[in-house]
C-alpha positions as a Python dict, from the first residue, in 0.01 Angstrom:
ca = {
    (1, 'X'): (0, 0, 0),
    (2, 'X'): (99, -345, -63),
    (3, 'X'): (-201, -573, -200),
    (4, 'X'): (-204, -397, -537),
    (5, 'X'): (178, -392, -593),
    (6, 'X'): (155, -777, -481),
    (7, 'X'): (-110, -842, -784),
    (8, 'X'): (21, -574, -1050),
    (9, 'X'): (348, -838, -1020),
    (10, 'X'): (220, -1121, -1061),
    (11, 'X'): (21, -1009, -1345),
    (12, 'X'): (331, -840, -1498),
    (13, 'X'): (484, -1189, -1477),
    (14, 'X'): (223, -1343, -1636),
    (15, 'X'): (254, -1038, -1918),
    (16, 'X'): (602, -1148, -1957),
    (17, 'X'): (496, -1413, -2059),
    (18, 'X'): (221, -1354, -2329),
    (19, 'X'): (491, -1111, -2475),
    (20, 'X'): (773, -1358, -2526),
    (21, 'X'): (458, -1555, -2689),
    (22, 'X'): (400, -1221, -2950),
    (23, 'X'): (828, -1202, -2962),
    (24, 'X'): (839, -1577, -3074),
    (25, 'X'): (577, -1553, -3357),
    (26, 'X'): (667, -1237, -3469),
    (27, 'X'): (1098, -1382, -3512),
    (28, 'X'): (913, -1599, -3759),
    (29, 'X'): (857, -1286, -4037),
    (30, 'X'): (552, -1192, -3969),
    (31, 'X'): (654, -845, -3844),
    (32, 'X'): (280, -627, -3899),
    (33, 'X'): (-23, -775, -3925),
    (34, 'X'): (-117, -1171, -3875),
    (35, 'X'): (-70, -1273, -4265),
    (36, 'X'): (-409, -1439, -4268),
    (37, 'X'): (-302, -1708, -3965),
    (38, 'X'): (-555, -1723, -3703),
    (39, 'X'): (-308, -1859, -3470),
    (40, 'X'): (-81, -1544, -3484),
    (41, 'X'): (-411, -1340, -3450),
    (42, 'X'): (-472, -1547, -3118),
    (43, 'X'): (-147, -1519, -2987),
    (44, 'X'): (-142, -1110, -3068),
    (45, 'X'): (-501, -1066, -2958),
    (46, 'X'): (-406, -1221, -2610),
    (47, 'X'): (-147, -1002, -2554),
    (48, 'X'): (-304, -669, -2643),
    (49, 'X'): (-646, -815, -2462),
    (50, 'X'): (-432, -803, -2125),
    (51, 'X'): (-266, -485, -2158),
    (52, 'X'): (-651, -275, -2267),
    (53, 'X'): (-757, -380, -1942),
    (54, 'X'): (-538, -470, -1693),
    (55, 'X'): (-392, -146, -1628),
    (56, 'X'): (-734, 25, -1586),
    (57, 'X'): (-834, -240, -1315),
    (58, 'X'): (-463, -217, -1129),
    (59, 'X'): (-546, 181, -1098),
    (60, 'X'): (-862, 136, -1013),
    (61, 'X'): (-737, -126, -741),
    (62, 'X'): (-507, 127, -665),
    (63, 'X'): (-770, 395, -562),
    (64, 'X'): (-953, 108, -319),
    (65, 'X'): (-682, 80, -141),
    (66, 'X'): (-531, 410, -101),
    (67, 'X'): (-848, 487, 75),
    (68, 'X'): (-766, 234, 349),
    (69, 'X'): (-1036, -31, 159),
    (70, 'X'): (-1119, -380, 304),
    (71, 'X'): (-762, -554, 224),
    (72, 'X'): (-1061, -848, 200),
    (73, 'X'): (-1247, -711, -79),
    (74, 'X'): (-904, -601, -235),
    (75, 'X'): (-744, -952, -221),
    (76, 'X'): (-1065, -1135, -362),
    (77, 'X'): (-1054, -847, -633),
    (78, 'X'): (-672, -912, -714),
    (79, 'X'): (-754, -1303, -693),
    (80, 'X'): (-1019, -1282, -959),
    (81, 'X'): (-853, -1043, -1227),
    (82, 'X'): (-563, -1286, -1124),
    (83, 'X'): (-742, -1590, -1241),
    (84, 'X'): (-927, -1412, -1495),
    (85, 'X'): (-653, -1273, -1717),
    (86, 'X'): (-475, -1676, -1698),
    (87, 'X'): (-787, -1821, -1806),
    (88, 'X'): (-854, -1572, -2084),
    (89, 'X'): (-446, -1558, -2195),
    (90, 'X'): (-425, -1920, -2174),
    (91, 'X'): (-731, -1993, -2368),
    (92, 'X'): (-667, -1717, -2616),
    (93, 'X'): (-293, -1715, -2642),
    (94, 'X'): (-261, -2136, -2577),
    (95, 'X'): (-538, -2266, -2684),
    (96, 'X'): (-682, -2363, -2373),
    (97, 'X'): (-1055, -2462, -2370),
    (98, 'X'): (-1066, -2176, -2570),
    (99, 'X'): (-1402, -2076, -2621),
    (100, 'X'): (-1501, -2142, -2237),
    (101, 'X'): (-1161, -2028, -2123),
    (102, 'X'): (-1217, -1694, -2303),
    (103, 'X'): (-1561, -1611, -2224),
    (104, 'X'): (-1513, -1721, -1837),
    (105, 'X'): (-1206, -1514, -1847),
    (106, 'X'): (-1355, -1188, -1972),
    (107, 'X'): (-1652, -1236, -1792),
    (108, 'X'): (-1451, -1241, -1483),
    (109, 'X'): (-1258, -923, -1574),
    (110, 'X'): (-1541, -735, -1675),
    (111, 'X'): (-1710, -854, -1320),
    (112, 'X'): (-1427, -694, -1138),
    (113, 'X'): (-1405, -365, -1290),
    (114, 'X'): (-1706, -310, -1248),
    (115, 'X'): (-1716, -399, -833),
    (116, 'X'): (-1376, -168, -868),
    (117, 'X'): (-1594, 123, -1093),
    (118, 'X'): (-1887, 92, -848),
    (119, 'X'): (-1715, 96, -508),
    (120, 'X'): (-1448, 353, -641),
    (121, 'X'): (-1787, 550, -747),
    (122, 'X'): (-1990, 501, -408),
    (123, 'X'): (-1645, 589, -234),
    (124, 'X'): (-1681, 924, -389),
    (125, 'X'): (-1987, 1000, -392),
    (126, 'X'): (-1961, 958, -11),
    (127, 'X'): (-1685, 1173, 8),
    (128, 'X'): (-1572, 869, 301),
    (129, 'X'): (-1300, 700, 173),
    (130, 'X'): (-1245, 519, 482),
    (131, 'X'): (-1529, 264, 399),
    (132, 'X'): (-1572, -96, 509),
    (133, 'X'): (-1198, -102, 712),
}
């Protein structure tokens, strides 16, 4: 197994990252809450937006290719959530594009759980979970 530890790392990275964002607002006082600043709320929002739902798709990722999955399918699957969590942290947590940032970025996420939830799914159902090698 080595496509899912490559993109759980890179994500984590890019975790790191959002974090240090939620550690630098939150040295400024504002230690519960958002005290009415949408900016905080962004920033905290991003952060807790990435770890609902990247987890889930890692596991489910996980699953794929512990049953000998396409490493194909897997990379364009790691590649997406990838790009999707940047686009939706950046816009979210920086302020990039941010309404078009954040919609194309949980669009995308939502897109591959689902492909993960349905193959995972047909996998079973199958009870072949050599599929598609």
């Amino acid at each position: 197994m080595f496509v899912t530890p490559l993109y759980a790392s890179l994500l984590v990275l890019w975790f790191v990252v959002l974090s240090m964002r939620v550690v630098n607002i939150r040295r400024r006082g504002i230690m519960f809450g958002d005290n009415g600043e949408v900016a905080v709320t962004r920033v905290v929002r991003a952060h807790a937006n990435f770890a609902e739902y990247v987890p889930l798709a890692l596991l489910l990722m996980g699953f794929l290719e512990v049953s000998r999955f396409s490493i194909y399918i897997l990379h364009a699957l790691g590649l997406t959530l990838l790009i999707a969590r940047l686009i939706h942290g950046g816009a979210l947590s920086f302020g990039w594009q941010m309404r078009s940032g954040r919609v194309a970025g949980a669009a995308l996420t939502f897109i591959v759980l689902l492909i993960e939830a349905f193959l995972c799914l047909y996998q079973g159902l199958r009870g072949q979970w050599a599929w598609w090698q």
